[in-house]
Amino acid sequence: MSSCTSGVYLLTVFFTLSSIALAQFPRECVSLQTLTSGECCPGLFPQQTPDANDRCGSTLGRGQCLPIVADSRPHGPEYTLDGMDDREQWPTRFFNRSCRCNGRFDGYNCGSCKPGWTGDNCDMQIVVVRKNLMELRDGEKKRFVDALDLAKRTVHPDYVIATRHYANLIDFNQNTTNFENISIYDLFVWTHFYSVSKTFLGLGNGSAGGIDFSHEGPAFLTWHRFHLLQLERDIQRLLDDPSFALPYWNFAIGGNECDICKDDLMGARSNFDPNMLSQNSIFSRWQVVCQFVEDYESLGTICNSTAGDPIRRNPAGNSDRPMVQRLPEMEDVAQCLEVTLFDTPPYFSNSSDSFRNSIEGYSEPSGRYDSTVRTLHNLAHLFLNGTGGQTHLSPNDPIFVVLHTFTDAVFDEWLKRHNADSSQYPLENAPIGHNRQYNMVPFWPPVTNSEMFVTAPENLGYSYQVQWPGRTLTITEILTIGVIAALVLVAFVFAVISCIVHRRHSKSEVLQPLLGDQYQRYAEDQKENAVMVKTDESMNTQIKKL
C-alpha cells in the first residue's frame, strides 16, 4: 500500500468513527426543543450531505428516524418499584424516536460504521488485536498509558451527561437543560455509575436499591463488552489510529503480587502511603468522579464531572479478608470455560451451574454456587483493595479497563467453544435491564444485550491474542478414559495369549510330515495298486497260454 493510499485509508477510517454509539445523549439532542419533542434524529449536514433537511443520513440511504423499540417482557423479582425509575424500558423516558441505521451503518446519526467495518460505504472490514499488557513492547505500553491519560483530559466531542433525573432535567423558567460536558474517560466512568445507581424516590425519601443494569445478571458480560468497545473506538478517533486496541491484564496468575502495578504501566504503590499510587505514575494525578454517592442518593442529583480524591489502591492489602489477598489462577479460568450453560434461573448472583455467574465471581469456577466465595472477576476487583474494589467508583482506576478486557476475552472464548447463539440468553425474567432484548442502560443509540452476544472477531471488529489453558477433564470423563484403558489392556493381553497359542499350534503342524512318512499318500496308493493289477493280469495270461 502506498503512503498516499494509506493516508486516504486512515482519513476514511477516522471520518467514519466520528459518530459512534455512546452514552449518554448527543450534544445535538439536549436542547429544550429537542427534549420536549421526544425525537433525537440528527442529520449528516454539512459533513456528509449538502441537504440541510437530512435526518439520520436518509438522503444517503444510511438510515431513518423511527420509533424506539423497548423490551417490555417481565423482569425478575429483585426490582419492585416499577414506574419509579428513568431507566425502565430505556430510553423511552427521554426519547421515543431515534435513528435506526441500515446494514453496516451505525451511530447516533448513522454517520459511522458498525464495529468491525469502515470506509465511506462501511464495506471494508477491520479487526484489531487485543494483546497481553505484560507482553507489549515498551513503546506500545507507553502509547497505551498516554492514550488513557489523554482521554482523561479531553472533553468528549459529541456527548454530554445529564446531571439531574428526568423530572428536573428541564428548567422551564430559565429555558435551559441540566446537561454538561465531560471528558472521554470520565464519560466511561459516568456510564458505569449511572448503570448501578439506586432509584431516587424523591426529596426527603432517599433512594432504594434492588436495581443494577450491569451486574448480577446475564447482562454483566454483554454490558461491559459494549462499555469497553465504546472506549476503544473513542480512543481510536482521539489518536486518529484505527488500529489502536485495548490490551488485557491476565489476572489469573495466582499469588499476592500485582504484576501490572508498575510506574510504567498502571502505577506502583507509593513509598509514603501504601494505599496511594507512586508519584512517578501518571495515574497518581488522576482524580475520581462520581464520588459523592450520599449526595446523589439524598438530593436527587446525578454524578457530574466534579473531581474528587486521588485513586486509592493497595493490592492484597485487605488483612481482614484473607480470601481476597490472592489473585485467581488459570485453573479457575479452565474450569469456568467448561461450564456449559450461559446462565440459569433465577439469573442472579445466586445462580448455580451458570458460566456468567462463575466468571462474574459469585460462584465457584466450576459453577457451583457458594455464597461465601468470590472468584475470578470479583476477586480481581477486591484484590485491588481501593477505588477499583468499589462498584460505583471502580472505573476511575484504569486497571478496570484491562481487568475487564480479560473478562471479555474469557467470555469470547466461551462463546466459541460452546458454539453459543442468542437462544441461550434468557428472553425474560432476568433482573431488570438484563433480558435478551433490553436496551442496555444508558447507551445511545439503543443497543440490546443480544447484539453483544456474538463472537468478537466475526462481528465486533476485535480479537484476542491469548494462550488458553488445556481443557480440564470431568470425573465422568476420567472414569470413562479409565474403563477404555482397562478394556484396551485386556484386549492386548488376550491378543498376546492368542499369539502364543497360535505359535505353538504352528510348531505342531511343522512336525507332522515326519510322522506321515509311515503312510502312503492317497494318490501314490492308487498308482501302486494300478501297477499291481497290471502285473496280476499279465501272469494270468501267461498261465492260460500254458
Coordinates of C-alpha atoms in Angstrom, one line a residue, residues 20-539:
I20 CA -20.3 6.1 17.2
A21 CA -22.8 4.8 19.7
L22 CA -22.2 6.1 23.1
A23 CA -23.9 7.4 26.3
Q24 CA -25.4 9.5 27.4
F25 CA -27.0 11.7 24.7
P26 CA -25.6 13.5 21.7
R27 CA -25.0 17.2 22.3
E28 CA -27.3 17.9 19.3
C29 CA -30.2 16.3 21.1
V30 CA -30.2 18.1 24.5
S31 CA -31.8 21.4 23.6
L32 CA -35.1 22.3 25.2
Q33 CA -36.9 21.9 21.9
T34 CA -35.4 18.5 21.1
L35 CA -36.1 17.1 24.6
T36 CA -39.7 18.2 24.6
S37 CA -40.2 16.7 21.1
G38 CA -39.0 13.3 22.2
E39 CA -37.1 12.9 19.0
C40 CA -33.3 12.5 18.6
C41 CA -32.6 12.1 14.9
P42 CA -29.7 14.3 13.9
G43 CA -28.7 14.5 10.3
L44 CA -25.4 14.4 8.4
F45 CA -25.4 18.0 7.1
P46 CA -23.0 19.5 6.3
Q47 CA -20.2 16.9 6.9
Q48 CA -21.6 14.2 4.7
T49 CA -24.6 15.6 2.8
P50 CA -25.4 19.0 1.3
D51 CA -29.1 18.5 2.3
A52 CA -29.9 20.6 5.4
N53 CA -33.1 18.6 6.0
D54 CA -31.3 15.3 6.2
R55 CA -32.1 13.2 9.2
C56 CA -30.2 10.0 10.1
G57 CA -28.4 10.0 6.7
S58 CA -31.7 9.2 5.0
T59 CA -30.7 11.2 1.9
L60 CA -27.7 8.8 1.5
G61 CA -29.7 5.7 2.3
R62 CA -27.9 5.2 5.6
G63 CA -30.8 5.2 8.0
Q64 CA -34.2 6.7 9.0
C65 CA -35.9 8.2 12.0
L66 CA -38.1 5.6 13.6
P67 CA -39.9 4.8 16.9
I68 CA -37.7 3.3 19.6
V69 CA -38.4 -0.4 20.4
A70 CA -38.1 -1.1 24.1
D71 CA -38.4 -4.5 25.8
S72 CA -41.5 -4.9 28.0
R73 CA -41.2 -8.5 28.9
P74 CA -41.4 -9.4 32.6
H75 CA -38.3 -9.0 34.7
G76 CA -37.1 -10.7 37.8
P77 CA -38.4 -10.0 41.4
E78 CA -35.4 -8.1 42.6
Y79 CA -36.8 -4.7 41.4
T80 CA -40.3 -3.8 42.8
L81 CA -40.6 -0.1 42.1
D82 CA -41.9 -0.3 38.5
G83 CA -42.7 3.2 37.1
M84 CA -40.3 5.0 39.5
D85 CA -37.0 4.8 37.6
D86 CA -36.0 6.8 34.5
R87 CA -34.1 3.8 33.2
E88 CA -37.0 1.5 32.8
Q89 CA -37.7 0.5 29.2
W90 CA -34.6 2.5 28.3
P91 CA -34.5 5.2 26.8
T92 CA -38.3 5.9 26.3
R93 CA -38.5 8.2 29.4
F94 CA -36.3 10.6 27.4
F95 CA -36.9 9.9 23.7
N96 CA -39.4 7.9 21.7
R97 CA -37.8 8.2 18.3
S98 CA -34.1 7.8 17.2
C99 CA -32.0 6.9 14.2
R100 CA -32.2 3.3 13.0
C101 CA -29.3 2.6 10.6
N102 CA -29.3 0.4 7.6
G103 CA -26.9 -2.5 7.1
R104 CA -23.4 -1.8 8.4
F105 CA -24.1 1.9 9.1
D106 CA -24.1 3.0 12.7
G107 CA -24.1 5.9 15.2
Y108 CA -26.5 8.4 16.6
N109 CA -26.9 9.9 13.1
C110 CA -25.9 6.9 11.0
G111 CA -22.7 8.7 10.1
S112 CA -20.4 5.9 11.1
C113 CA -20.0 2.1 10.7
K114 CA -20.8 -0.8 12.9
P115 CA -17.9 -2.2 14.8
G116 CA -15.5 -4.1 12.5
W117 CA -16.3 -2.1 9.4
T118 CA -15.0 1.1 7.9
G119 CA -14.9 3.0 4.6
D120 CA -17.2 5.5 3.0
N121 CA -19.8 2.8 2.5
C122 CA -18.8 0.7 5.5
D123 CA -17.7 -2.1 3.2
M124 CA -14.1 -2.5 4.5
Q125 CA -13.6 -5.0 7.3
I126 CA -11.1 -4.2 10.1
V127 CA -10.2 -6.4 13.1
V128 CA -7.8 -5.1 15.8
V129 CA -5.9 -7.4 18.1
R130 CA -6.1 -7.0 21.9
K131 CA -2.9 -8.3 23.5
N132 CA -1.5 -9.1 26.9
L133 CA -0.4 -5.8 28.5
M134 CA 2.7 -7.5 30.0
E135 CA 3.8 -8.7 26.6
L136 CA 3.6 -5.3 24.8
R137 CA 6.8 -3.6 23.7
D138 CA 7.9 -0.6 25.8
G139 CA 6.7 1.8 23.1
E140 CA 3.3 0.1 23.0
K141 CA 3.0 0.2 26.8
K142 CA 3.7 4.0 26.8
R143 CA 1.3 4.6 24.0
F144 CA -1.5 2.9 25.9
V145 CA -0.8 4.7 29.1
D146 CA -0.5 8.0 27.3
A147 CA -3.8 7.4 25.4
L148 CA -5.7 6.8 28.6
D149 CA -4.3 10.0 30.1
L150 CA -5.2 12.0 27.0
A151 CA -8.7 10.6 27.1
K152 CA -9.0 11.7 30.8
R153 CA -8.1 15.3 29.8
T154 CA -10.1 15.6 26.6
V155 CA -13.7 16.8 26.5
H156 CA -15.9 14.3 24.6
P157 CA -16.6 15.9 21.2
D158 CA -20.1 14.5 20.8
Y159 CA -21.7 13.5 24.1
V160 CA -22.9 15.2 27.3
I161 CA -24.2 13.8 30.5
A162 CA -27.4 14.5 32.5
T163 CA -26.9 15.9 36.0
R164 CA -30.5 15.6 37.1
H165 CA -33.2 13.0 36.9
Y166 CA -35.8 13.4 34.2
A167 CA -38.3 15.3 36.3
N168 CA -35.8 18.0 36.9
L169 CA -33.8 17.8 33.6
I170 CA -35.5 20.8 32.1
D171 CA -35.6 24.2 33.7
F172 CA -38.6 25.9 32.0
N173 CA -38.0 29.2 33.9
Q174 CA -34.5 29.6 32.5
N175 CA -35.2 27.7 29.3
T176 CA -32.2 25.5 29.9
T177 CA -31.5 21.8 30.4
N178 CA -29.3 20.2 33.0
F179 CA -26.5 18.6 30.9
E180 CA -22.8 19.3 31.0
N181 CA -19.6 18.3 29.2
I182 CA -17.4 15.6 30.4
S183 CA -14.1 14.1 29.3
I184 CA -13.9 10.9 27.2
Y185 CA -12.6 8.8 30.1
D186 CA -14.8 10.3 32.7
L187 CA -17.8 9.5 30.4
F188 CA -16.6 5.9 30.7
V189 CA -16.8 6.2 34.5
W190 CA -20.1 8.1 34.5
T191 CA -21.8 5.5 32.3
H192 CA -20.9 2.7 34.7
F193 CA -22.0 4.7 37.7
Y194 CA -25.4 5.5 36.1
S195 CA -26.0 1.9 35.4
V196 CA -25.5 0.9 39.1
S197 CA -27.0 3.9 40.9
K198 CA -30.1 3.4 43.1
T199 CA -33.7 4.5 42.3
F200 CA -34.3 8.1 43.5
L201 CA -37.6 8.2 45.4
G202 CA -38.0 12.0 45.7
L203 CA -36.7 14.7 48.1
G204 CA -36.9 13.5 51.7
N205 CA -37.4 9.9 50.7
G206 CA -33.9 9.0 49.6
S207 CA -33.1 6.2 47.2
A208 CA -33.8 2.4 47.0
G209 CA -31.6 -0.4 45.8
G210 CA -32.7 -3.7 44.1
I211 CA -31.6 -2.5 40.7
D212 CA -28.3 -2.9 38.8
F213 CA -28.3 -2.8 35.0
S214 CA -24.8 -4.1 34.5
H215 CA -24.1 -6.6 37.3
E216 CA -25.5 -9.7 38.9
G217 CA -27.3 -10.9 35.9
P218 CA -26.9 -12.1 32.2
A219 CA -26.1 -8.5 31.0
F220 CA -22.9 -8.4 33.1
L221 CA -20.9 -9.7 30.1
T222 CA -22.8 -8.0 27.3
W223 CA -23.0 -4.6 29.0
H224 CA -19.3 -4.5 29.9
R225 CA -18.4 -5.7 26.4
F226 CA -20.1 -2.7 24.8
H227 CA -18.7 -0.4 27.5
L228 CA -15.2 -1.3 26.5
L229 CA -15.9 -1.2 22.8
Q230 CA -17.1 2.4 23.1
L231 CA -13.9 3.5 24.9
E232 CA -11.7 1.7 22.4
R233 CA -13.4 3.4 19.5
D234 CA -13.3 6.8 21.2
I235 CA -9.6 6.5 21.7
Q236 CA -9.1 5.3 18.0
R237 CA -10.8 8.5 17.0
L238 CA -8.8 10.6 19.5
L239 CA -5.5 9.2 18.3
D240 CA -6.6 9.1 14.6
D241 CA -5.4 5.5 14.7
P242 CA -7.9 2.8 13.7
S243 CA -5.5 0.0 14.7
F244 CA -5.5 1.0 18.4
A245 CA -6.6 -1.8 20.6
L246 CA -7.1 -2.0 24.4
P247 CA -4.8 -4.6 25.9
Y248 CA -5.8 -7.0 28.7
W249 CA -4.5 -8.0 32.1
N250 CA -4.3 -11.7 32.7
F251 CA -5.2 -11.5 36.3
A252 CA -5.4 -15.3 36.7
I253 CA -1.7 -15.6 37.8
G254 CA -2.3 -16.5 41.4
G255 CA -0.1 -15.1 44.2
N256 CA -0.4 -11.8 46.0
E257 CA 1.6 -9.6 43.6
C258 CA 0.0 -7.2 41.1
D259 CA 2.3 -7.6 38.1
I260 CA 1.0 -4.6 36.2
C261 CA 1.2 -2.3 39.2
K262 CA 4.4 -0.6 38.0
D263 CA 5.1 3.0 37.2
D264 CA 5.4 2.5 33.5
L265 CA 2.1 0.6 33.4
M266 CA -0.8 1.1 35.8
G267 CA 1.1 2.7 38.7
A268 CA 3.2 1.2 41.6
R269 CA 2.4 1.5 45.3
S270 CA 3.6 4.8 46.9
N271 CA 6.6 4.6 49.2
F272 CA 4.9 7.0 51.5
D273 CA 1.4 5.7 51.7
P274 CA 0.6 2.0 50.8
N275 CA -2.9 3.0 49.9
M276 CA -1.8 5.5 47.2
L277 CA -0.1 5.4 43.9
S278 CA 3.5 6.3 43.4
Q279 CA 4.1 9.9 42.3
N280 CA 6.2 8.5 39.4
S281 CA 3.0 7.2 37.8
I282 CA 0.9 9.4 35.6
F283 CA -2.2 8.0 37.2
S284 CA -1.3 9.4 40.6
R285 CA -2.5 12.7 39.3
W286 CA -5.9 11.4 38.3
Q287 CA -8.9 12.4 40.4
V288 CA -12.1 10.3 40.7
V289 CA -15.6 11.3 39.6
C290 CA -18.9 10.1 40.9
Q291 CA -17.5 10.0 44.4
F292 CA -20.3 11.8 46.3
V293 CA -22.9 9.0 46.4
E294 CA -24.7 10.1 49.5
D295 CA -25.5 13.5 47.9
Y296 CA -26.7 11.8 44.7
E297 CA -29.0 9.5 46.7
S298 CA -30.5 12.1 49.0
L299 CA -30.6 15.2 46.8
G300 CA -31.6 13.6 43.5
T301 CA -28.6 14.8 41.7
I302 CA -26.6 12.6 39.3
C303 CA -22.8 12.2 39.2
N304 CA -21.3 15.1 37.3
S305 CA -17.7 15.9 36.2
T306 CA -16.7 17.3 39.7
A307 CA -13.3 15.9 40.6
G308 CA -12.8 14.2 43.9
D309 CA -10.0 12.3 45.7
P310 CA -7.0 10.6 44.0
I311 CA -7.1 7.0 43.1
R312 CA -6.6 4.6 46.0
R313 CA -5.1 1.1 45.6
N314 CA -3.4 -1.4 47.9
P315 CA -3.2 -4.8 46.2
A316 CA -3.6 -7.7 48.6
G317 CA -3.7 -5.3 51.5
N318 CA -7.1 -6.2 53.0
S319 CA -5.9 -8.2 56.0
D320 CA -9.4 -8.5 57.3
R321 CA -10.3 -10.7 54.3
P322 CA -7.5 -13.2 53.6
M323 CA -9.7 -14.7 50.8
V324 CA -9.1 -11.6 48.7
Q325 CA -5.4 -11.3 49.2
R326 CA -4.6 -13.7 46.3
L327 CA -5.4 -13.5 42.7
P328 CA -7.3 -16.2 40.8
E329 CA -5.4 -18.9 39.0
M330 CA -5.5 -20.1 35.4
E331 CA -7.0 -23.4 36.6
D332 CA -10.0 -21.3 37.7
V333 CA -10.4 -20.0 34.2
A334 CA -10.1 -23.5 32.7
Q335 CA -12.9 -24.8 35.0
C336 CA -15.1 -21.8 34.2
L337 CA -14.8 -22.3 30.5
E338 CA -16.2 -25.9 30.9
V339 CA -19.5 -24.7 32.4
T340 CA -21.9 -25.5 29.6
L341 CA -24.9 -23.2 30.4
F342 CA -24.6 -19.4 29.9
D343 CA -27.0 -18.6 32.7
T344 CA -29.6 -20.4 34.9
P345 CA -32.6 -19.3 36.8
P346 CA -33.0 -17.1 38.8
Y347 CA -30.4 -15.3 36.5
F348 CA -29.0 -13.5 39.5
S349 CA -26.0 -13.6 41.8
N350 CA -27.2 -16.9 43.4
S351 CA -27.4 -18.8 40.1
S352 CA -25.7 -22.2 40.0
D353 CA -24.1 -24.0 37.0
S354 CA -24.0 -20.7 35.3
F355 CA -21.0 -19.6 33.2
R356 CA -21.9 -15.9 33.7
N357 CA -22.2 -16.2 37.5
S358 CA -18.9 -18.1 37.6
I359 CA -16.9 -15.6 35.5
E360 CA -18.5 -12.7 37.4
G361 CA -17.3 -14.3 40.5
Y362 CA -20.3 -15.1 42.7
S363 CA -20.0 -18.9 42.1
E364 CA -17.1 -21.3 42.3
P365 CA -15.2 -21.6 38.9
S366 CA -16.8 -25.0 38.4
G367 CA -20.2 -23.4 38.5
R368 CA -21.3 -24.5 42.0
Y369 CA -22.9 -21.6 43.9
D370 CA -21.4 -20.8 47.2
S371 CA -22.4 -17.5 48.9
T372 CA -19.1 -17.4 50.8
V373 CA -16.8 -17.3 47.8
R374 CA -15.6 -14.5 45.5
T375 CA -13.7 -15.7 42.4
L376 CA -12.4 -14.5 39.0
H377 CA -13.7 -11.0 38.1
N378 CA -15.0 -10.2 41.6
L379 CA -11.8 -11.5 43.3
A380 CA -9.6 -9.4 40.9
H381 CA -11.5 -6.2 41.9
L382 CA -11.5 -7.0 45.6
F383 CA -7.8 -7.8 45.4
L384 CA -7.0 -4.2 44.3
N385 CA -8.4 -3.1 47.7
G386 CA -9.3 0.5 47.0
T387 CA -11.1 2.6 44.3
G388 CA -11.1 -0.4 42.0
G389 CA -12.9 -2.5 44.6
Q390 CA -16.0 -0.3 44.9
T391 CA -18.6 -0.9 42.2
H392 CA -19.7 2.8 41.8
L393 CA -16.2 4.0 41.6
S394 CA -14.2 1.2 40.1
P395 CA -13.7 2.5 36.5
N396 CA -11.9 5.5 38.0
D397 CA -8.9 3.2 38.4
P398 CA -7.7 2.5 34.9
I399 CA -6.9 -1.1 35.9
F400 CA -10.7 -1.5 35.4
V401 CA -10.1 -1.4 31.6
V402 CA -7.6 -4.2 31.4
L403 CA -9.3 -6.3 34.0
H404 CA -12.5 -6.2 32.0
T405 CA -10.8 -6.9 28.7
F406 CA -9.5 -10.2 30.1
T407 CA -13.0 -11.0 31.4
D408 CA -14.4 -10.3 28.0
A409 CA -11.7 -12.5 26.4
V410 CA -12.9 -15.4 28.6
F411 CA -16.5 -14.6 27.5
D412 CA -15.5 -14.7 23.8
E413 CA -13.6 -17.9 24.2
W414 CA -16.7 -19.5 25.9
L415 CA -18.9 -18.4 23.0
K416 CA -16.6 -20.0 20.5
R417 CA -16.1 -23.3 22.5
H418 CA -19.8 -23.8 23.1
N419 CA -20.9 -22.5 19.7
A420 CA -23.4 -20.4 21.6
D421 CA -26.2 -18.3 20.0
S422 CA -28.7 -15.8 21.4
S423 CA -31.2 -18.5 22.2
Q424 CA -29.0 -19.4 25.3
Y425 CA -29.5 -15.9 26.6
P426 CA -32.7 -15.6 28.7
L427 CA -35.5 -13.8 26.9
E428 CA -37.4 -12.8 30.1
N429 CA -37.5 -13.0 33.9
A430 CA -33.9 -11.8 34.3
P431 CA -33.2 -8.8 36.6
I432 CA -34.5 -5.6 35.1
G433 CA -32.2 -4.5 32.3
H434 CA -30.9 -8.0 31.7
N435 CA -33.5 -9.5 29.4
R436 CA -32.2 -10.5 25.9
Q437 CA -33.9 -7.6 24.0
Y438 CA -33.5 -4.9 26.7
N439 CA -31.7 -1.8 25.5
M440 CA -28.6 -1.5 27.7
V441 CA -28.6 1.5 30.1
P442 CA -27.5 4.2 29.3
F443 CA -26.0 3.6 25.8
W444 CA -27.2 5.7 22.9
P445 CA -28.4 5.0 20.3
P446 CA -30.2 2.0 21.8
V447 CA -28.3 -1.3 21.7
T448 CA -29.7 -4.6 23.0
N449 CA -27.9 -7.3 25.0
S450 CA -28.4 -9.8 22.2
E451 CA -26.3 -7.6 19.9
M452 CA -23.3 -8.2 22.1
F453 CA -23.9 -11.9 22.5
V454 CA -21.8 -12.8 19.5
T455 CA -18.2 -13.8 18.8
A456 CA -16.0 -10.7 18.6
P457 CA -13.7 -11.3 15.6
E458 CA -16.5 -12.0 13.2
N459 CA -19.0 -9.4 14.5
L460 CA -17.3 -6.7 16.6
G461 CA -14.0 -5.9 14.9
Y462 CA -11.6 -7.2 17.5
S463 CA -9.9 -10.4 18.6
Y464 CA -7.7 -11.6 21.5
Q465 CA -4.2 -13.0 21.5
V466 CA -4.4 -15.4 24.4
Q467 CA -2.9 -18.7 25.3
W468 CA -5.7 -20.6 27.0
P469 CA -5.2 -23.4 29.5
G470 CA -5.8 -27.0 28.4
R471 CA -9.2 -28.4 28.9
T472 CA -9.9 -29.9 32.3
L473 CA -11.4 -33.4 32.4
T474 CA -14.5 -34.1 34.4
I475 CA -14.7 -37.1 36.8
T476 CA -17.1 -38.9 34.3
E477 CA -14.5 -38.3 31.6
I478 CA -11.7 -39.6 33.7
L479 CA -13.7 -42.7 34.7
T480 CA -14.6 -43.3 31.0
I481 CA -11.0 -43.0 30.0
G482 CA -10.0 -45.4 32.7
V483 CA -12.6 -48.0 31.6
I484 CA -11.5 -47.7 28.0
A485 CA -7.8 -48.0 29.0
A486 CA -8.7 -51.2 31.0
L487 CA -10.5 -52.7 28.0
V488 CA -7.6 -51.9 25.7
L489 CA -5.3 -53.6 28.2
V490 CA -7.5 -56.7 28.4
A491 CA -7.7 -56.8 24.6
F492 CA -3.9 -56.5 24.4
V493 CA -3.3 -59.4 26.9
F494 CA -5.9 -61.5 25.0
A495 CA -4.1 -60.8 21.7
V496 CA -0.7 -61.8 23.3
I497 CA -2.1 -65.0 24.6
S498 CA -3.8 -65.8 21.3
C499 CA -0.4 -65.2 19.5
I500 CA 1.4 -67.6 21.8
V501 CA -1.2 -70.3 21.4
H502 CA -1.2 -69.9 17.6
R503 CA 2.6 -70.1 17.5
R504 CA 2.6 -73.4 19.5
H505 CA -0.1 -74.7 17.1
S506 CA 2.1 -73.8 14.1
K507 CA 5.1 -75.6 15.5
S508 CA 2.9 -78.8 15.8
E509 CA 2.0 -78.6 12.1
V510 CA 5.7 -78.3 11.1
L511 CA 6.4 -81.7 12.8
Q512 CA 3.6 -83.7 11.1
P513 CA 5.4 -84.6 7.8
L514 CA 8.0 -86.7 9.8
L515 CA 5.1 -88.8 11.2
G516 CA 3.3 -89.0 7.8
D517 CA 6.3 -90.8 6.1
Q518 CA 5.0 -94.1 7.5
Y519 CA 1.9 -93.8 5.4
Q520 CA 1.4 -93.5 1.7
R521 CA -0.4 -90.6 0.3
Y522 CA -3.8 -91.1 -1.4
A523 CA -2.6 -90.5 -4.9
E524 CA 0.5 -92.7 -4.5
D525 CA -1.5 -95.6 -3.2
Q526 CA -3.8 -95.5 -6.2
K527 CA -0.8 -95.6 -8.6
E528 CA 0.8 -98.6 -6.8
N529 CA -2.5 -100.5 -6.8
A530 CA -2.8 -99.9 -10.6
V531 CA 0.7 -101.4 -11.1
M532 CA -0.1 -104.5 -9.1
V533 CA -3.3 -105.1 -11.0
K534 CA -1.5 -105.0 -14.4
T535 CA 1.1 -107.5 -13.1
D536 CA -1.6 -109.9 -12.0
E537 CA -3.3 -109.7 -15.3
S538 CA -0.1 -110.4 -17.2
M539 CA 0.6 -113.5 -15.0

